[in-house]
GROMACS .gro file of C-alpha atoms in nm:
model
  453
    1MET     CA    1   5.358  16.680  -6.195
    2ARG     CA    2   5.566  16.766  -5.890
    3ALA     CA    3   5.839  16.522  -5.995
    4LEU     CA    4   5.846  16.684  -6.339
    5PHE     CA    5   5.860  17.029  -6.180
    6LEU     CA    6   6.165  16.936  -5.972
    7ALA     CA    7   6.332  16.773  -6.271
    8VAL     CA    8   6.289  17.095  -6.467
    9PHE     CA    9   6.450  17.283  -6.177
   10ALA     CA   10   6.751  17.048  -6.175
   11LEU     CA   11   6.805  17.110  -6.546
   12CYS     CA   12   6.776  17.483  -6.498
   13VAL     CA   13   7.039  17.482  -6.226
   14ALA     CA   14   7.277  17.303  -6.456
   15PHE     CA   15   7.215  17.502  -6.773
   16ALA     CA   16   7.060  17.842  -6.692
   17PRO     CA   17   7.293  18.098  -6.857
   18ALA     CA   18   7.443  18.332  -6.600
   19ASP     CA   19   7.409  18.634  -6.831
   20ARG     CA   20   7.027  18.613  -6.804
   21PHE     CA   21   7.060  18.666  -6.431
   22ASP     CA   22   7.325  18.933  -6.481
   23ASP     CA   23   7.110  19.123  -6.730
   24PHE     CA   24   6.804  19.101  -6.505
   25ILE     CA   25   6.985  19.211  -6.187
   26LYS     CA   26   7.177  19.492  -6.354
   27ALA     CA   27   6.858  19.625  -6.510
   28LYS     CA   28   6.687  19.621  -6.170
   29MET     CA   29   6.982  19.796  -6.008
   30GLU     CA   30   6.960  20.072  -6.267
   31GLU     CA   31   6.582  20.093  -6.246
   32GLU     CA   32   6.559  20.102  -5.866
   33LYS     CA   33   6.889  20.283  -5.800
   34ILE     CA   34   7.055  20.006  -5.599
   35PRO     CA   35   7.429  20.038  -5.525
   36GLY     CA   36   7.485  19.672  -5.437
   37ILE     CA   37   7.312  19.334  -5.437
   38GLN     CA   38   7.374  18.981  -5.312
   39PHE     CA   39   7.144  18.691  -5.387
   40VAL     CA   40   7.142  18.315  -5.355
   41VAL     CA   41   6.916  18.044  -5.488
   42VAL     CA   42   6.896  17.739  -5.262
   43TYR     CA   43   6.766  17.394  -5.356
   44LYS     CA   44   6.723  17.122  -5.092
   45GLY     CA   45   6.951  17.305  -4.852
   46LYS     CA   46   7.235  17.352  -5.104
   47VAL     CA   47   7.331  17.683  -5.263
   48ALA     CA   48   7.264  17.640  -5.636
   49MET     CA   49   7.363  17.995  -5.733
   50SER     CA   50   7.533  18.279  -5.546
   51ARG     CA   51   7.591  18.621  -5.702
   52ALA     CA   52   7.720  18.963  -5.590
   53TYR     CA   53   7.689  19.291  -5.781
   54GLY     CA   54   7.774  19.659  -5.742
   55VAL     CA   55   7.936  19.842  -5.453
   56ALA     CA   56   7.910  19.819  -5.076
   57ASP     CA   57   8.033  20.178  -5.038
   58VAL     CA   58   7.966  20.429  -5.315
   59GLU     CA   59   8.232  20.680  -5.206
   60LYS     CA   60   8.506  20.420  -5.156
   61LYS     CA   61   8.391  20.212  -5.456
   62THR     CA   62   8.422  19.898  -5.242
   63PRO     CA   63   8.279  19.609  -5.446
   64VAL     CA   64   8.012  19.380  -5.306
   65THR     CA   65   8.141  19.025  -5.270
   66LYS     CA   66   7.975  18.709  -5.141
   67ASP     CA   67   8.129  18.792  -4.802
   68THR     CA   68   7.989  19.147  -4.778
   69ARG     CA   69   7.754  19.180  -4.480
   70PHE     CA   70   7.422  19.363  -4.510
   71GLU     CA   71   7.167  19.472  -4.254
   72ILE     CA   72   6.873  19.237  -4.311
   73ALA     CA   73   6.621  19.459  -4.128
   74SER     CA   74   6.290  19.278  -4.059
   75VAL     CA   75   6.420  18.951  -4.201
   76SER     CA   76   6.551  18.936  -3.842
   77LYS     CA   77   6.196  18.855  -3.726
   78PRO     CA   78   6.196  18.489  -3.841
   79PHE     CA   79   6.511  18.441  -3.630
   80VAL     CA   80   6.347  18.587  -3.320
   81ALA     CA   81   6.030  18.387  -3.382
   82THR     CA   82   6.235  18.070  -3.425
   83ALA     CA   83   6.415  18.141  -3.098
   84VAL     CA   84   6.082  18.177  -2.917
   85MET     CA   85   5.958  17.851  -3.070
   86MET     CA   86   6.280  17.677  -2.961
   87LEU     CA   87   6.198  17.785  -2.606
   88TRP     CA   88   5.839  17.669  -2.656
   89GLU     CA   89   5.959  17.324  -2.761
   90ARG     CA   90   6.173  17.313  -2.447
   91GLY     CA   91   5.873  17.393  -2.230
   92LYS     CA   92   6.013  17.732  -2.126
   93VAL     CA   93   5.740  17.941  -2.292
   94LYS     CA   94   5.367  17.895  -2.345
   95LEU     CA   95   5.229  18.084  -2.642
   96GLU     CA   96   4.886  18.135  -2.488
   97GLU     CA   97   5.027  18.294  -2.172
   98PRO     CA   98   5.042  18.674  -2.137
   99ILE     CA   99   5.365  18.855  -2.215
  100GLY     CA  100   5.345  19.009  -1.868
  101LYS     CA  101   5.446  18.672  -1.722
  102TYR     CA  102   5.784  18.699  -1.894
  103VAL     CA  103   5.849  19.073  -1.924
  104SER     CA  104   5.805  19.349  -1.668
  105ASP     CA  105   5.830  19.727  -1.694
  106MET     CA  106   5.563  19.778  -1.959
  107PRO     CA  107   5.220  19.945  -1.971
  108LEU     CA  108   4.951  19.749  -1.793
  109ALA     CA  109   4.738  19.739  -2.109
  110TRP     CA  110   5.010  19.542  -2.288
  111SER     CA  111   5.081  19.289  -2.015
  112ASP     CA  112   4.782  19.061  -2.072
  113VAL     CA  113   4.848  19.008  -2.447
  114PRO     CA  114   4.931  18.641  -2.524
  115VAL     CA  115   5.275  18.567  -2.665
  116TRP     CA  116   5.138  18.430  -2.992
  117ASN     CA  117   4.967  18.762  -3.065
  118LEU     CA  118   5.308  18.930  -3.054
  119LEU     CA  119   5.452  18.673  -3.293
  120SER     CA  120   5.161  18.720  -3.537
  121HIS     CA  121   5.128  19.101  -3.511
  122THR     CA  122   4.772  19.075  -3.383
  123SER     CA  123   4.843  19.229  -3.040
  124GLY     CA  124   4.716  19.584  -3.088
  125ILE     CA  125   5.033  19.717  -2.923
  126PRO     CA  126   5.144  20.040  -3.097
  127GLU     CA  127   5.464  20.096  -3.293
  128TYR     CA  128   5.757  20.225  -3.088
  129ARG     CA  129   5.933  20.363  -3.396
  130ALA     CA  130   5.650  20.603  -3.483
  131GLY     CA  131   5.682  20.975  -3.423
  132SER     CA  132   5.975  21.214  -3.384
  133LEU     CA  133   6.141  21.040  -3.089
  134PHE     CA  134   6.276  20.756  -3.304
  135ALA     CA  135   6.412  20.991  -3.570
  136ALA     CA  136   6.580  21.208  -3.306
  137HIS     CA  137   6.733  20.926  -3.102
  138LYS     CA  138   6.777  20.628  -3.331
  139LEU     CA  139   7.156  20.645  -3.293
  140ASP     CA  140   7.131  20.636  -2.912
  141ASP     CA  141   7.163  20.332  -2.688
  142THR     CA  142   6.830  20.411  -2.526
  143PRO     CA  143   6.725  20.155  -2.262
  144PHE     CA  144   6.414  19.943  -2.310
  145SER     CA  145   6.229  20.121  -2.027
  146GLU     CA  146   6.284  20.459  -2.192
  147ILE     CA  147   6.167  20.337  -2.533
  148VAL     CA  148   5.852  20.192  -2.377
  149LYS     CA  149   5.790  20.510  -2.179
  150HIS     CA  150   5.771  20.709  -2.504
  151THR     CA  151   5.540  20.461  -2.676
  152PRO     CA  152   5.162  20.508  -2.635
  153ALA     CA  153   5.047  20.301  -2.337
  154ASP     CA  154   4.702  20.216  -2.473
  155LYS     CA  155   4.652  19.936  -2.723
  156GLN     CA  156   4.518  20.033  -3.065
  157PHE     CA  157   4.274  19.739  -3.062
  158ASP     CA  158   4.204  19.423  -2.869
  159ALA     CA  159   4.428  19.124  -2.930
  160ASP     CA  160   4.294  18.891  -3.204
  161ASP     CA  161   4.088  19.170  -3.361
  162HIS     CA  162   4.304  19.212  -3.671
  163PHE     CA  163   4.658  19.225  -3.805
  164SER     CA  164   4.873  19.536  -3.764
  165TYR     CA  165   5.249  19.515  -3.813
  166SER     CA  166   5.434  19.658  -3.513
  167ASN     CA  167   5.804  19.633  -3.427
  168THR     CA  168   5.709  19.670  -3.061
  169ASN     CA  169   5.584  19.311  -3.070
  170TYR     CA  170   5.936  19.187  -3.143
  171LEU     CA  171   6.093  19.433  -2.901
  172LEU     CA  172   5.892  19.258  -2.630
  173LEU     CA  173   5.980  18.912  -2.766
  174GLY     CA  174   6.348  19.002  -2.735
  175LYS     CA  175   6.287  19.084  -2.368
  176LEU     CA  176   6.096  18.755  -2.331
  177ILE     CA  177   6.404  18.564  -2.452
  178GLU     CA  178   6.614  18.755  -2.200
  179GLY     CA  179   6.369  18.691  -1.917
  180VAL     CA  180   6.346  18.317  -1.986
  181THR     CA  181   6.714  18.247  -2.056
  182GLY     CA  182   6.885  18.510  -1.843
  183LYS     CA  183   7.077  18.620  -2.155
  184PRO     CA  184   7.029  18.911  -2.398
  185TYR     CA  185   6.851  18.797  -2.713
  186THR     CA  186   7.171  18.876  -2.906
  187GLU     CA  187   7.366  18.620  -2.702
  188PHE     CA  188   7.091  18.359  -2.731
  189LEU     CA  189   7.076  18.393  -3.110
  190GLN     CA  190   7.455  18.385  -3.131
  191LYS     CA  191   7.498  18.075  -2.913
  192GLU     CA  192   7.187  17.880  -3.012
  193ILE     CA  193   7.151  17.962  -3.382
  194PHE     CA  194   7.445  18.140  -3.546
  195GLU     CA  195   7.733  17.939  -3.397
  196PRO     CA  196   7.576  17.589  -3.427
  197LEU     CA  197   7.489  17.657  -3.792
  198GLY     CA  198   7.833  17.798  -3.879
  199MET     CA  199   7.688  18.142  -3.957
  200THR     CA  200   8.026  18.305  -3.904
  201SER     CA  201   7.940  18.621  -4.102
  202THR     CA  202   7.624  18.694  -3.903
  203GLY     CA  203   7.600  18.940  -3.616
  204PHE     CA  204   7.429  19.262  -3.516
  205VAL     CA  205   7.421  19.630  -3.607
  206ASP     CA  206   7.645  19.732  -3.315
  207LYS     CA  207   7.939  19.647  -3.544
  208THR     CA  208   8.039  19.865  -3.840
  209ASP     CA  209   8.194  19.601  -4.066
  210HIS     CA  210   7.909  19.585  -4.315
  211ALA     CA  211   7.792  19.761  -4.628
  212GLN     CA  212   7.682  20.123  -4.615
  213GLY     CA  213   7.307  20.172  -4.653
  214TYR     CA  214   7.171  20.432  -4.895
  215VAL     CA  215   6.862  20.628  -4.980
  216ALA     CA  216   6.843  20.694  -5.353
  217TRP     CA  217   6.776  21.049  -5.473
  218ARG     CA  218   6.786  21.196  -5.821
  219SER     CA  219   7.114  21.364  -5.734
  220GLY     CA  220   7.269  21.031  -5.633
  221PHE     CA  221   7.296  20.804  -5.332
  222VAL     CA  222   7.263  20.956  -4.987
  223PRO     CA  223   7.414  20.749  -4.701
  224ASP     CA  224   7.170  20.652  -4.426
  225PRO     CA  225   7.322  20.705  -4.079
  226GLY     CA  226   7.173  20.379  -3.953
  227SER     CA  227   7.050  20.320  -3.600
  228SER     CA  228   7.176  20.177  -3.273
  229LEU     CA  229   7.119  19.820  -3.160
  230ALA     CA  230   6.864  19.947  -2.907
  231TRP     CA  231   6.656  20.128  -3.166
  232SER     CA  232   6.687  19.867  -3.441
  233GLY     CA  233   6.540  19.625  -3.188
  234PRO     CA  234   6.528  19.245  -3.199
  235GLY     CA  235   6.307  19.250  -3.508
  236GLY     CA  236   6.556  19.448  -3.719
  237SER     CA  237   6.906  19.420  -3.579
  238ILE     CA  238   7.080  19.133  -3.763
  239VAL     CA  239   7.354  19.175  -4.023
  240SER     CA  240   7.443  18.880  -4.245
  241THR     CA  241   7.526  18.753  -4.593
  242ALA     CA  242   7.298  18.573  -4.835
  243GLU     CA  243   7.507  18.256  -4.807
  244ASP     CA  244   7.490  18.265  -4.426
  245LEU     CA  245   7.113  18.305  -4.442
  246ALA     CA  246   7.103  17.998  -4.665
  247LYS     CA  247   7.243  17.802  -4.368
  248PHE     CA  248   6.944  17.913  -4.159
  249ASP     CA  249   6.712  17.803  -4.437
  250ALA     CA  250   6.880  17.461  -4.453
  251ALA     CA  251   6.853  17.422  -4.075
  252LEU     CA  252   6.479  17.485  -4.087
  253ARG     CA  253   6.437  17.219  -4.355
  254THR     CA  254   6.644  16.961  -4.165
  255GLN     CA  255   6.486  17.030  -3.822
  256ARG     CA  256   6.816  17.129  -3.662
  257LEU     CA  257   6.655  17.418  -3.475
  258ILE     CA  258   6.288  17.327  -3.444
  259LYS     CA  259   6.081  17.025  -3.537
  260ASN     CA  260   5.885  17.026  -3.861
  261PRO     CA  261   5.540  17.034  -3.689
  262THR     CA  262   5.656  17.347  -3.505
  263LEU     CA  263   5.762  17.510  -3.831
  264MET     CA  264   5.430  17.417  -3.991
  265ARG     CA  265   5.253  17.582  -3.698
  266MET     CA  266   5.455  17.897  -3.762
  267LEU     CA  267   5.339  17.897  -4.124
  268GLU     CA  268   4.968  17.868  -4.049
  269PRO     CA  269   4.777  18.185  -4.148
  270THR     CA  270   4.648  18.370  -3.842
  271ALA     CA  271   4.275  18.374  -3.771
  272THR     CA  272   4.141  18.708  -3.644
  273LYS     CA  273   3.796  18.854  -3.586
  274LEU     CA  274   3.822  19.027  -3.924
  275GLY     CA  275   3.929  18.715  -4.111
  276THR     CA  276   4.233  18.499  -4.175
  277MET     CA  277   4.555  18.691  -4.233
  278ASP     CA  278   4.848  18.585  -4.451
  279TYR     CA  279   5.095  18.610  -4.163
  280GLY     CA  280   5.180  18.327  -3.927
  281LEU     CA  281   5.436  18.337  -3.645
  282GLY     CA  282   5.731  18.533  -3.778
  283TRP     CA  283   5.662  18.451  -4.145
  284GLN     CA  284   5.426  18.587  -4.405
  285THR     CA  285   5.251  18.299  -4.579
  286GLU     CA  286   5.100  18.265  -4.926
  287LYS     CA  287   4.937  17.994  -5.131
  288VAL     CA  288   5.003  18.020  -5.506
  289GLY     CA  289   4.820  17.734  -5.672
  290LYS     CA  290   4.938  17.428  -5.483
  291THR     CA  291   5.261  17.595  -5.375
  292THR     CA  292   5.300  17.708  -5.012
  293ILE     CA  293   5.526  18.012  -4.981
  294ALA     CA  294   5.683  18.152  -4.665
  295LEU     CA  295   5.852  18.487  -4.693
  296HIS     CA  296   5.965  18.794  -4.507
  297ALA     CA  297   6.079  19.132  -4.635
  298GLY     CA  298   6.291  19.390  -4.457
  299GLU     CA  299   6.363  19.760  -4.500
  300MET     CA  300   6.553  19.991  -4.264
  301ASN     CA  301   6.862  20.214  -4.246
  302GLY     CA  302   6.910  20.222  -4.625
  303PHE     CA  303   6.882  19.845  -4.668
  304SER     CA  304   6.614  19.623  -4.824
  305SER     CA  305   6.598  19.244  -4.810
  306MET     CA  306   6.376  18.951  -4.905
  307PHE     CA  307   6.371  18.587  -4.791
  308LEU     CA  308   6.140  18.376  -5.012
  309ARG     CA  309   6.087  18.003  -4.942
  310LEU     CA  310   5.887  17.749  -5.145
  311ILE     CA  311   5.817  17.491  -4.877
  312ASP     CA  312   5.732  17.165  -5.056
  313GLU     CA  313   5.957  17.235  -5.354
  314GLN     CA  314   6.249  17.310  -5.115
  315ILE     CA  315   6.350  17.617  -5.312
  316THR     CA  316   6.462  17.945  -5.156
  317VAL     CA  317   6.568  18.283  -5.298
  318ILE     CA  318   6.741  18.529  -5.063
  319LEU     CA  319   6.809  18.889  -5.169
  320LEU     CA  320   7.011  19.154  -4.983
  321THR     CA  321   7.060  19.515  -5.102
  322ASN     CA  322   7.203  19.837  -4.959
  323ALA     CA  323   6.924  20.067  -5.078
  324SER     CA  324   6.594  20.162  -4.920
  325ALA     CA  325   6.250  20.109  -5.077
  326VAL     CA  326   6.361  19.827  -5.310
  327ASP     CA  327   6.087  19.604  -5.450
  328GLY     CA  328   6.255  19.284  -5.331
  329ASN     CA  329   5.941  19.082  -5.395
  330THR     CA  330   5.958  19.149  -5.769
  331ILE     CA  331   6.332  19.084  -5.790
  332THR     CA  332   6.325  18.755  -5.600
  333ARG     CA  333   6.028  18.630  -5.801
  334GLY     CA  334   6.202  18.741  -6.118
  335ILE     CA  335   6.504  18.532  -6.022
  336LEU     CA  336   6.267  18.246  -5.949
  337GLY     CA  337   6.106  18.289  -6.290
  338LEU     CA  338   6.444  18.260  -6.462
  339TYR     CA  339   6.484  17.917  -6.306
  340PHE     CA  340   6.125  17.804  -6.358
  341PRO     CA  341   5.956  17.931  -6.676
  342GLU     CA  342   5.626  17.779  -6.562
  343MET     CA  343   5.637  17.999  -6.250
  344ASP     CA  344   5.739  18.314  -6.437
  345PRO     CA  345   5.515  18.590  -6.295
  346LEU     CA  346   5.520  18.772  -6.630
  347LYS     CA  347   5.256  18.528  -6.756
  348LEU     CA  348   4.953  18.720  -6.637
  349THR     CA  349   4.640  18.719  -6.851
  350PRO     CA  350   4.367  18.983  -6.818
  351THR     CA  351   4.024  18.839  -6.751
  352VAL     CA  352   3.665  18.953  -6.810
  353ASP     CA  353   3.597  19.263  -6.598
  354GLU     CA  354   3.279  19.197  -6.402
  355ALA     CA  355   3.317  19.514  -6.194
  356PRO     CA  356   3.406  19.790  -6.443
  357GLU     CA  357   3.295  20.068  -6.207
  358THR     CA  358   3.545  19.946  -5.946
  359THR     CA  359   3.817  19.939  -6.211
  360ARG     CA  360   3.738  20.294  -6.318
  361ALA     CA  361   3.743  20.413  -5.956
  362HIS     CA  362   4.086  20.259  -5.908
  363GLN     CA  363   4.203  20.409  -6.237
  364ARG     CA  364   4.099  20.754  -6.111
  365ILE     CA  365   4.295  20.705  -5.788
  366LEU     CA  366   4.601  20.598  -5.986
  367VAL     CA  367   4.567  20.893  -6.225
  368SER     CA  368   4.545  21.135  -5.930
  369ILE     CA  369   4.870  20.991  -5.791
  370ILE     CA  370   5.044  21.024  -6.129
  371ALA     CA  371   4.911  21.379  -6.171
  372GLY     CA  372   5.072  21.480  -5.842
  373HIS     CA  373   4.759  21.537  -5.633
  374PRO     CA  374   4.672  21.202  -5.472
  375ASP     CA  375   4.325  21.177  -5.323
  376MET     CA  376   4.423  21.105  -4.961
  377ASP     CA  377   4.055  21.065  -4.864
  378ALA     CA  378   4.051  20.744  -5.066
  379PHE     CA  379   4.292  20.577  -4.823
  380SER     CA  380   4.214  20.426  -4.483
  381ASP     CA  381   4.350  20.591  -4.169
  382ASP     CA  382   4.561  20.282  -4.090
  383TYR     CA  383   4.721  20.290  -4.433
  384LYS     CA  384   4.784  20.666  -4.420
  385ALA     CA  385   4.991  20.600  -4.108
  386HIS     CA  386   5.229  20.403  -4.333
  387ILE     CA  387   5.201  20.578  -4.670
  388SER     CA  388   5.237  20.956  -4.661
  389GLU     CA  389   5.131  21.200  -4.933
  390GLU     CA  390   5.501  21.266  -4.990
  391LYS     CA  391   5.562  20.899  -5.069
  392LEU     CA  392   5.266  20.889  -5.307
  393LEU     CA  393   5.400  21.199  -5.484
  394ALA     CA  394   5.732  21.019  -5.529
  395VAL     CA  395   5.549  20.717  -5.672
  396GLY     CA  396   5.356  20.941  -5.910
  397SER     CA  397   5.672  21.115  -6.023
  398GLU     CA  398   5.834  20.782  -6.102
  399LEU     CA  399   5.529  20.659  -6.295
  400ARG     CA  400   5.513  20.980  -6.502
  401ARG     CA  401   5.853  20.894  -6.645
  402GLY     CA  402   5.695  20.589  -6.810
  403GLY     CA  403   5.458  20.795  -7.022
  404ARG     CA  404   5.084  20.779  -7.071
  405ILE     CA  405   4.903  20.490  -6.903
  406ARG     CA  406   4.638  20.278  -7.070
  407PRO     CA  407   4.316  20.170  -6.895
  408LEU     CA  408   4.368  19.912  -6.622
  409GLN     CA  409   4.300  19.549  -6.716
  410VAL     CA  410   4.174  19.329  -6.436
  411VAL     CA  411   4.377  19.012  -6.372
  412ARG     CA  412   4.215  18.885  -6.056
  413ARG     CA  413   3.979  18.984  -5.775
  414TYR     CA  414   4.005  18.783  -5.456
  415ARG     CA  415   3.986  18.793  -5.078
  416LYS     CA  416   4.315  18.861  -4.896
  417GLY     CA  417   4.262  18.831  -4.521
  418GLN     CA  418   4.021  19.105  -4.416
  419TYR     CA  419   4.048  19.291  -4.747
  420ASP     CA  420   3.913  19.267  -5.101
  421ALA     CA  421   4.212  19.253  -5.338
  422HIS     CA  422   4.195  19.384  -5.694
  423ALA     CA  423   4.493  19.305  -5.921
  424TYR     CA  424   4.535  19.486  -6.254
  425LEU     CA  425   4.782  19.510  -6.539
  426LEU     CA  426   4.897  19.866  -6.602
  427THR     CA  427   5.047  19.924  -6.945
  428GLN     CA  428   5.279  20.216  -7.031
  429GLY     CA  429   5.419  20.187  -7.383
  430GLN     CA  430   5.596  19.849  -7.392
  431THR     CA  431   5.612  19.826  -7.011
  432GLN     CA  432   5.363  19.641  -6.793
  433LEU     CA  433   5.318  19.677  -6.417
  434LEU     CA  434   5.107  19.479  -6.174
  435VAL     CA  435   4.892  19.711  -5.960
  436THR     CA  436   4.710  19.567  -5.660
  437PHE     CA  437   4.457  19.756  -5.447
  438LEU     CA  438   4.349  19.625  -5.105
  439VAL     CA  439   4.008  19.761  -5.004
  440ASP     CA  440   3.864  19.752  -4.651
  441GLU     CA  441   3.501  19.707  -4.544
  442LYS     CA  442   3.444  20.084  -4.569
  443GLY     CA  443   3.560  20.095  -4.929
  444LYS     CA  444   3.885  20.267  -4.838
  445ILE     CA  445   4.221  20.173  -4.991
  446ALA     CA  446   4.409  19.982  -4.720
  447GLY     CA  447   4.705  19.882  -4.936
  448LEU     CA  448   4.852  19.961  -5.277
  449THR     CA  449   5.141  19.787  -5.453
  450ILE     CA  450   5.284  19.880  -5.792
  451ALA     CA  451   5.550  19.642  -5.918
  452ALA     CA  452   5.685  19.464  -6.220
  453PRO     CA  453   5.459  19.161  -6.272
   0.00000   0.00000   0.00000
């Protein structure tokens, strides 16, 4: 079956009509208000398709080309994680040792957290970008000590308790690289990864020779001012092109940077006290049927990105855009579906609903969002720290444009880490959306995604 699957892919690379991709991408750009897009499809380390669309600068009407550089935001994290694992292979770092052995000038409560908990976002260390300080100073070259001083000193939970995404983890890992090598993390990445791989278009946000990032509003595109290298931090500071990122992907497959057993360790789901999470060391991990997927998304400064890797099949889709809040997951999987009809995510079949009361409860929550008065009590405190009422109102406004919704149809109920996941088809006229609720042990909504299926 796998041989047949790969043979189908080879045929698709040779014969897939480009206009199908053009039509799909242009429709998504219109739908999600995206000024510019780059994407590549990679097979066995070789770029099978590379496309560029739209503009890098709306005012100047500068077109996006294959050489246009984008901020990749949190897609920077796999690079930092790979750098740490390179040092681990060299015997310079031990993952079970506390971060305090490698980094000084931090709250005492943070210092005993093992390195691997930082890599896997299970440290409990709070987010340094939260609050008004980041918004007020994100263009400043604020020193590490000052950033840490304005971040809460107490951990939010004990290490290993559960997963909670925090950019502070990768801020500390950048300082670890500096402490071990005697070089800033930027120099280490440049000398040990970018230059050896020929990633000549890859650098950091301290340069201005890249696309302008935008926030989309009904009145048009509003430029995002960006942030300094200090505030972007190691986990969000890289600028690159899709074709350059394909070189990183190829290097991971050919063991040029780290050995394959090390990469496989990075892709192992993380065990916590609340269950196994779908995040390893610098990569989110998924299992779809027999296919192992590693991916990472990024969003910051008016940019959104997605790096999607099918491990055994040796297929990768990389997407870069200069707009915030883009559903890169849907776009990359849509591109994937154009290559592989059997993997097309549109083929979702509703199943027998064995929990109709749960479905109706989720329908009521969705209706309240669409009606413009979301029931914030239905959401967990952790999730409300990431999804504000204002954002839910914006989601509701967008959904209202699609017209009246039909009753949700359950597609799948399953366990996702520490949460119960409920996936539904939402139909509006001729349009279908995939709606997924994540529910915690208290019955609160801990995650909600609404995307094209």
